[in-house]
Tab-separated table of C-alpha atoms in Angstrom:
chain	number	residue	atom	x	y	z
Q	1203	UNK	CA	-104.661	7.127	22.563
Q	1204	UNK	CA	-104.730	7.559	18.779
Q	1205	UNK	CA	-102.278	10.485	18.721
Q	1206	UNK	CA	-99.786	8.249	20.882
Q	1207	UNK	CA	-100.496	5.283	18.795
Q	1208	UNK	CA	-99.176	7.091	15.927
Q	1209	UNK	CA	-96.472	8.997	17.325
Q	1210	UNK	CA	-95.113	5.372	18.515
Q	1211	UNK	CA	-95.536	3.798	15.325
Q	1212	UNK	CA	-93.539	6.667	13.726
Q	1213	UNK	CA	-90.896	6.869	16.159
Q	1214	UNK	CA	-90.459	2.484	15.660
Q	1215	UNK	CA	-90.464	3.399	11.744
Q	1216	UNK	CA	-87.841	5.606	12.448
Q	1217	UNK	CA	-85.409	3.847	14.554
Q	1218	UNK	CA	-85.823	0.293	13.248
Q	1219	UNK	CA	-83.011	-0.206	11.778
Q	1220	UNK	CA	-81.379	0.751	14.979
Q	1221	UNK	CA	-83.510	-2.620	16.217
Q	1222	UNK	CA	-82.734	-5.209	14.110
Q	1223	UNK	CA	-79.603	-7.027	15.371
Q	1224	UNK	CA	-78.073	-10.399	14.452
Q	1225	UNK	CA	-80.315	-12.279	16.317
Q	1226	UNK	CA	-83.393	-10.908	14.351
Q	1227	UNK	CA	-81.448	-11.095	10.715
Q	1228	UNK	CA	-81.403	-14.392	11.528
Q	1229	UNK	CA	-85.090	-14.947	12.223
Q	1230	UNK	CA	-85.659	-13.256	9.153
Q	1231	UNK	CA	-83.427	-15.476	7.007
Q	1232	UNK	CA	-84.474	-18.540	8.782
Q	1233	UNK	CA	-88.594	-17.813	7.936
Q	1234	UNK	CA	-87.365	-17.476	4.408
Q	1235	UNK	CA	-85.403	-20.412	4.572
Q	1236	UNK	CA	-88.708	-22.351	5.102
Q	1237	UNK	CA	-90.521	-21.494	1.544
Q	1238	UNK	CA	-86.933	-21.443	0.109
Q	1239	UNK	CA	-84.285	-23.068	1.901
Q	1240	UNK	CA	-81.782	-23.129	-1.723
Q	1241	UNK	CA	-82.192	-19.166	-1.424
Q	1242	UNK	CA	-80.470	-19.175	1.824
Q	1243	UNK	CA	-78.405	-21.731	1.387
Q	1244	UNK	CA	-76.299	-20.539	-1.466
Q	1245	UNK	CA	-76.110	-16.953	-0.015
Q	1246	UNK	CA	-74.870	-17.874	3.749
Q	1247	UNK	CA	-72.391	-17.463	4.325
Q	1248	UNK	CA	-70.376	-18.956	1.329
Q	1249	UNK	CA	-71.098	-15.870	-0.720
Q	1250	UNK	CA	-72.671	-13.621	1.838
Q	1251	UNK	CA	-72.498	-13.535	5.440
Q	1252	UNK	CA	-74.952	-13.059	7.601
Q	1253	UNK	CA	-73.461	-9.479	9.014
Q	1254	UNK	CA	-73.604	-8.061	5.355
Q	1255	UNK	CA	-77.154	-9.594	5.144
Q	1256	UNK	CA	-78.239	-7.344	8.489
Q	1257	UNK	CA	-76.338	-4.215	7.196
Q	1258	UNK	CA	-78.128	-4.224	3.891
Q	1259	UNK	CA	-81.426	-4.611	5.656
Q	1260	UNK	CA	-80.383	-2.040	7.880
Q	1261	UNK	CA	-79.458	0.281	5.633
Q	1262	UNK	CA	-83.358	-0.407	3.721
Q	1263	UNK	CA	-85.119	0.361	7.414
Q	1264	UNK	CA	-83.115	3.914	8.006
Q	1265	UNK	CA	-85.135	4.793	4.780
Q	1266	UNK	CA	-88.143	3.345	5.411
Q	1267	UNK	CA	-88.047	0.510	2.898
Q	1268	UNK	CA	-89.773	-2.340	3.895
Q	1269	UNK	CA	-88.048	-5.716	4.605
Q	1270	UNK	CA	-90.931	-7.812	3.734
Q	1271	UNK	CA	-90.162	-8.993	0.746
Q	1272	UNK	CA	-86.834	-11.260	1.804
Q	1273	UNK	CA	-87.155	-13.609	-0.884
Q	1274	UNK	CA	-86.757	-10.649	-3.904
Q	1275	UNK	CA	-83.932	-9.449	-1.345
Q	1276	UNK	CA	-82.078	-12.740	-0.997
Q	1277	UNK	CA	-82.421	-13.343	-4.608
Q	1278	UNK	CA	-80.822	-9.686	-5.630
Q	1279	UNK	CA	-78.256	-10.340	-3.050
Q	1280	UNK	CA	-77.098	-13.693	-4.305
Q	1281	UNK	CA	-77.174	-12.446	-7.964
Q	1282	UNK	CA	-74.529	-9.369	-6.988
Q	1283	UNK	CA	-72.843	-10.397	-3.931
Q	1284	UNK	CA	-69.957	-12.137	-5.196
Q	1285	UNK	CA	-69.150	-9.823	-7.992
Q	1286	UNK	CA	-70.155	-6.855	-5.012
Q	1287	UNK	CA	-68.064	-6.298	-1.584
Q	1288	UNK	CA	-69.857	-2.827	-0.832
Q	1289	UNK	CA	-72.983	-3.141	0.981
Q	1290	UNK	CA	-74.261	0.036	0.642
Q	1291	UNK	CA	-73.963	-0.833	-3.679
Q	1292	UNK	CA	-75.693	-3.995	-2.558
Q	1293	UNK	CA	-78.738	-1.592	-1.313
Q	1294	UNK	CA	-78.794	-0.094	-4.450
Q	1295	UNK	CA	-79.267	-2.990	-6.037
Q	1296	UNK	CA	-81.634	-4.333	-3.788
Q	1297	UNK	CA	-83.829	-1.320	-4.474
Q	1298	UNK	CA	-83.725	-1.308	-7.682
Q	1299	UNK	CA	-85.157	-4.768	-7.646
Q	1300	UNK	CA	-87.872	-3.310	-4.964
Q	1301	UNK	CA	-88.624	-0.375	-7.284
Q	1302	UNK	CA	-92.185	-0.850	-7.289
Q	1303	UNK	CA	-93.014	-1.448	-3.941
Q	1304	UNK	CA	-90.673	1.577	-2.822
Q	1305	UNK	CA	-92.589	4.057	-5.393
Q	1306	UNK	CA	-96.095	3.231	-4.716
Q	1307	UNK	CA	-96.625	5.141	-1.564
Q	1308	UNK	CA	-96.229	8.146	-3.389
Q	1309	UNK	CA	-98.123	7.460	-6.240
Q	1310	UNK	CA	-101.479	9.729	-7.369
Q	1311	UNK	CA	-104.377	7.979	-7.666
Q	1312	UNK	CA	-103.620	8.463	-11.996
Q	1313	UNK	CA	-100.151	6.566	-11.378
Q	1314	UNK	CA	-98.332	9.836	-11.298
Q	1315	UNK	CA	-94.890	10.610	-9.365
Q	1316	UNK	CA	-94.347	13.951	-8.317
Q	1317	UNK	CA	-90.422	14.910	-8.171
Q	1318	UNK	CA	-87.570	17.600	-8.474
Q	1319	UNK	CA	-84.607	17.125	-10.456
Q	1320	UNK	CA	-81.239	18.429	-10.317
Q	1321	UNK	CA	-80.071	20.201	-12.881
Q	1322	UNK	CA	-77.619	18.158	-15.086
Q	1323	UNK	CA	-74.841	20.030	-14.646
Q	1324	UNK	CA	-75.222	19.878	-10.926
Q	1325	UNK	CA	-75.737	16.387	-10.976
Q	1326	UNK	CA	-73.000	16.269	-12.959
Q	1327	UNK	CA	-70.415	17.528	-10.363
Q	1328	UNK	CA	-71.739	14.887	-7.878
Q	1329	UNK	CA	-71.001	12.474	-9.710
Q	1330	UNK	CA	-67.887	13.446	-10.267
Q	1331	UNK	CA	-67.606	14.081	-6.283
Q	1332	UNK	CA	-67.764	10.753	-5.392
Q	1333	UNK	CA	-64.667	8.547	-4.669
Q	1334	UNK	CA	-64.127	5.620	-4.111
Q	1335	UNK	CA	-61.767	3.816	-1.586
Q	1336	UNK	CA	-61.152	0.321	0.330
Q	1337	UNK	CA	-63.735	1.350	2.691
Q	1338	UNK	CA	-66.222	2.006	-0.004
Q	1339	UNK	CA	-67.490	5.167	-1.607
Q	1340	UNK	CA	-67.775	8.637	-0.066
Q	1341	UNK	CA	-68.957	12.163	-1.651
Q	1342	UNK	CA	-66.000	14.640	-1.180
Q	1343	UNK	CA	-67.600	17.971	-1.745
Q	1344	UNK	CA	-66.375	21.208	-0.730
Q	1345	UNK	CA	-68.693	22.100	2.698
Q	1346	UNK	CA	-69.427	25.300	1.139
Q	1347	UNK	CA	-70.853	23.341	-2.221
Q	1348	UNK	CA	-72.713	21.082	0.356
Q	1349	UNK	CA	-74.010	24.279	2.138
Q	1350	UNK	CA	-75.537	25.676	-1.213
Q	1351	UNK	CA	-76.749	22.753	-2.948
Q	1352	UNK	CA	-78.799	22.043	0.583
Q	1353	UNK	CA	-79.829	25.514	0.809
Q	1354	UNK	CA	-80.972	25.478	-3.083
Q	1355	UNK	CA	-82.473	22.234	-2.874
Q	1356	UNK	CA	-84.782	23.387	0.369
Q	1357	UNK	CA	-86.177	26.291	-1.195
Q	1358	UNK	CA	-86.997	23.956	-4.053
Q	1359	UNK	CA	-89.274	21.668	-1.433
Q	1360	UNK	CA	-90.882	24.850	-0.121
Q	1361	UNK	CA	-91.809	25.927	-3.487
Q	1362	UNK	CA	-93.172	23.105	-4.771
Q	1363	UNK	CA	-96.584	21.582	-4.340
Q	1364	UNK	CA	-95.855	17.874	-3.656
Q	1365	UNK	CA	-99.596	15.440	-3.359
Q	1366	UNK	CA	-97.691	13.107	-1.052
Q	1367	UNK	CA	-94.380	14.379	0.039
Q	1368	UNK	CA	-91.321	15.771	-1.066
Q	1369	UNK	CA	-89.010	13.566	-3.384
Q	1370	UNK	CA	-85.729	14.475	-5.350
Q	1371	UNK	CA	-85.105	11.887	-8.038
Q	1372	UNK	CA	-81.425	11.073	-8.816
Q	1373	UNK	CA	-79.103	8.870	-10.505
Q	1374	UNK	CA	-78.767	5.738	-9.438
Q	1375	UNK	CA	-74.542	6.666	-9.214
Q	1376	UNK	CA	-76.021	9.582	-6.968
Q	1377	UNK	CA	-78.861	8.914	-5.073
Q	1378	UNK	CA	-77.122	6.817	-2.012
Q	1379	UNK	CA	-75.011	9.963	-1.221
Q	1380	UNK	CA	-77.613	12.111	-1.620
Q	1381	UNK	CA	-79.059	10.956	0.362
Q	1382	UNK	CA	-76.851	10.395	3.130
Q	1383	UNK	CA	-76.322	14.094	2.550
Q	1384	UNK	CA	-79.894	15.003	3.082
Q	1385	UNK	CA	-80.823	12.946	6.340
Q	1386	UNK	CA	-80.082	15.067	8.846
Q	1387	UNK	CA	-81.056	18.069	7.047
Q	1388	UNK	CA	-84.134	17.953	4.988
Q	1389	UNK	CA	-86.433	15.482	7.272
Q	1390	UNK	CA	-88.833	14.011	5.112
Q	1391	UNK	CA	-87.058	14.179	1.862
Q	1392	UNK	CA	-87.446	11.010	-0.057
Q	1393	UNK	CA	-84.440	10.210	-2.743
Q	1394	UNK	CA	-85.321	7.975	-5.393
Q	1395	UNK	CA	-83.038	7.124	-8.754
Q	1396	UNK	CA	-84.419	6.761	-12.459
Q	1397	UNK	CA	-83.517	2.625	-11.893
Q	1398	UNK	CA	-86.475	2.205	-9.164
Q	1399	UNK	CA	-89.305	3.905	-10.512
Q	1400	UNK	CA	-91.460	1.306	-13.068
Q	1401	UNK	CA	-92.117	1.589	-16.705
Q	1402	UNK	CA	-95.607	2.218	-16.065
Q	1403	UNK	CA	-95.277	5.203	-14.057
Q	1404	UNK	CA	-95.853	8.918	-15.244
Q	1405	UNK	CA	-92.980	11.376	-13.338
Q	1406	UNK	CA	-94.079	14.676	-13.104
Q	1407	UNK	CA	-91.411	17.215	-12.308
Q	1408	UNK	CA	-92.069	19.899	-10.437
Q	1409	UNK	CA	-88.745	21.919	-10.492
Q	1410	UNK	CA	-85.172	21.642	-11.475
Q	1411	UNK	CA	-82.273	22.054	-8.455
Q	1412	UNK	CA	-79.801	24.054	-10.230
């Protein structure tokens, strides 16, 4: 019973985003519209509507971010959205303003974070990678660049001796594509940028990507 228990917890963990519809963005937005109804009221939908709202939360549940937290959400959200039409840059900004809660799961018991880097250089040409259109922004990489930069960066995680488990920290220019990049392939890779980890907190690195 326990082993099933835990397998169906992951699996929900996993696919929620997947489960969270309109319907349920709305629930959400309506509970915090209860301890602070000017919150919601200046976000939806004059500046924000309720779709981008759901895609943003979305987009925090297929990384396994909690959604708890909808006031610090809402409050990011109105302070961007009408200066910000790209709701995946709206995530970003989102988690930078969750930063804390997003890093502790991974913290030692002396406040430590365990990470890799990429080398500079590397990180470099990602940035550079990235473009930008009407439809938002997109890494355009050569596959075979993709191919070895994923190959690189796995032997990195098999290398290293992570406490928790494996996390690349990034740029906060970087880390959504990364990120996107690394999904399907590295299972289990957490990507976190400079911007979300909290003064307080000791990084250790434990290898450079080059």
């Amino acid at each position: 019973a326990t082993v099933i228990s835990t397998h169906l917890t992951e699996s929900l963990k996993a696919h929620a985003y997947k489960l969270l519809g309109r319907q349920e963005t709305q629930a959400l937005v309506d509970l915090a519209g209860e301890t602070s109804p000017k919150l919601v009221e200046d976000l939806i939908p004059n500046v924000m509507p309720l779709g981008g709202v759901q895609k943003v939360l979305q987009n925090l549940l297929k990384e396994r971010i909690s959604i708890r937290d909808m006031n610090t959400i809402l409050e990011t959200l109105g302070d961007y959205a009408q200066l910000v039409k790209d709701y995946n840059q709206l995530t970003e900004y989102v988690r930078m303003s969750l930063g804390r809660a997003i890093v502790q799961p991974y913290l030692s018991k002396n406040n430590e974070l365990s990470v890799l880097t990429l080398n500079p250089q590397l990180e470099s040409d990602i940035t550079n990678s990235i473009q930008v259109s009407e439809a938002g922004s997109f890494l355009a990489m050569e596959p075979h660049a993709i191919q070895a930069f994923l190959e690189k960066l796995k032997t990195s995680i098999e290398t290293a001796v992570f406490p928790v488990q494996p996390i690349l920290l990034t740029t906060s220019e970087t880390r959504m594509h990364i990120s996107q990049l690394t999904e399907k392939f590295l299972a289990g890779l957490v990507v976190i940028s400079h911007a979300e980890i909290p003064a307080n907190v000791s990084v250790i690195n434990l290898g450079v990507v080059g």
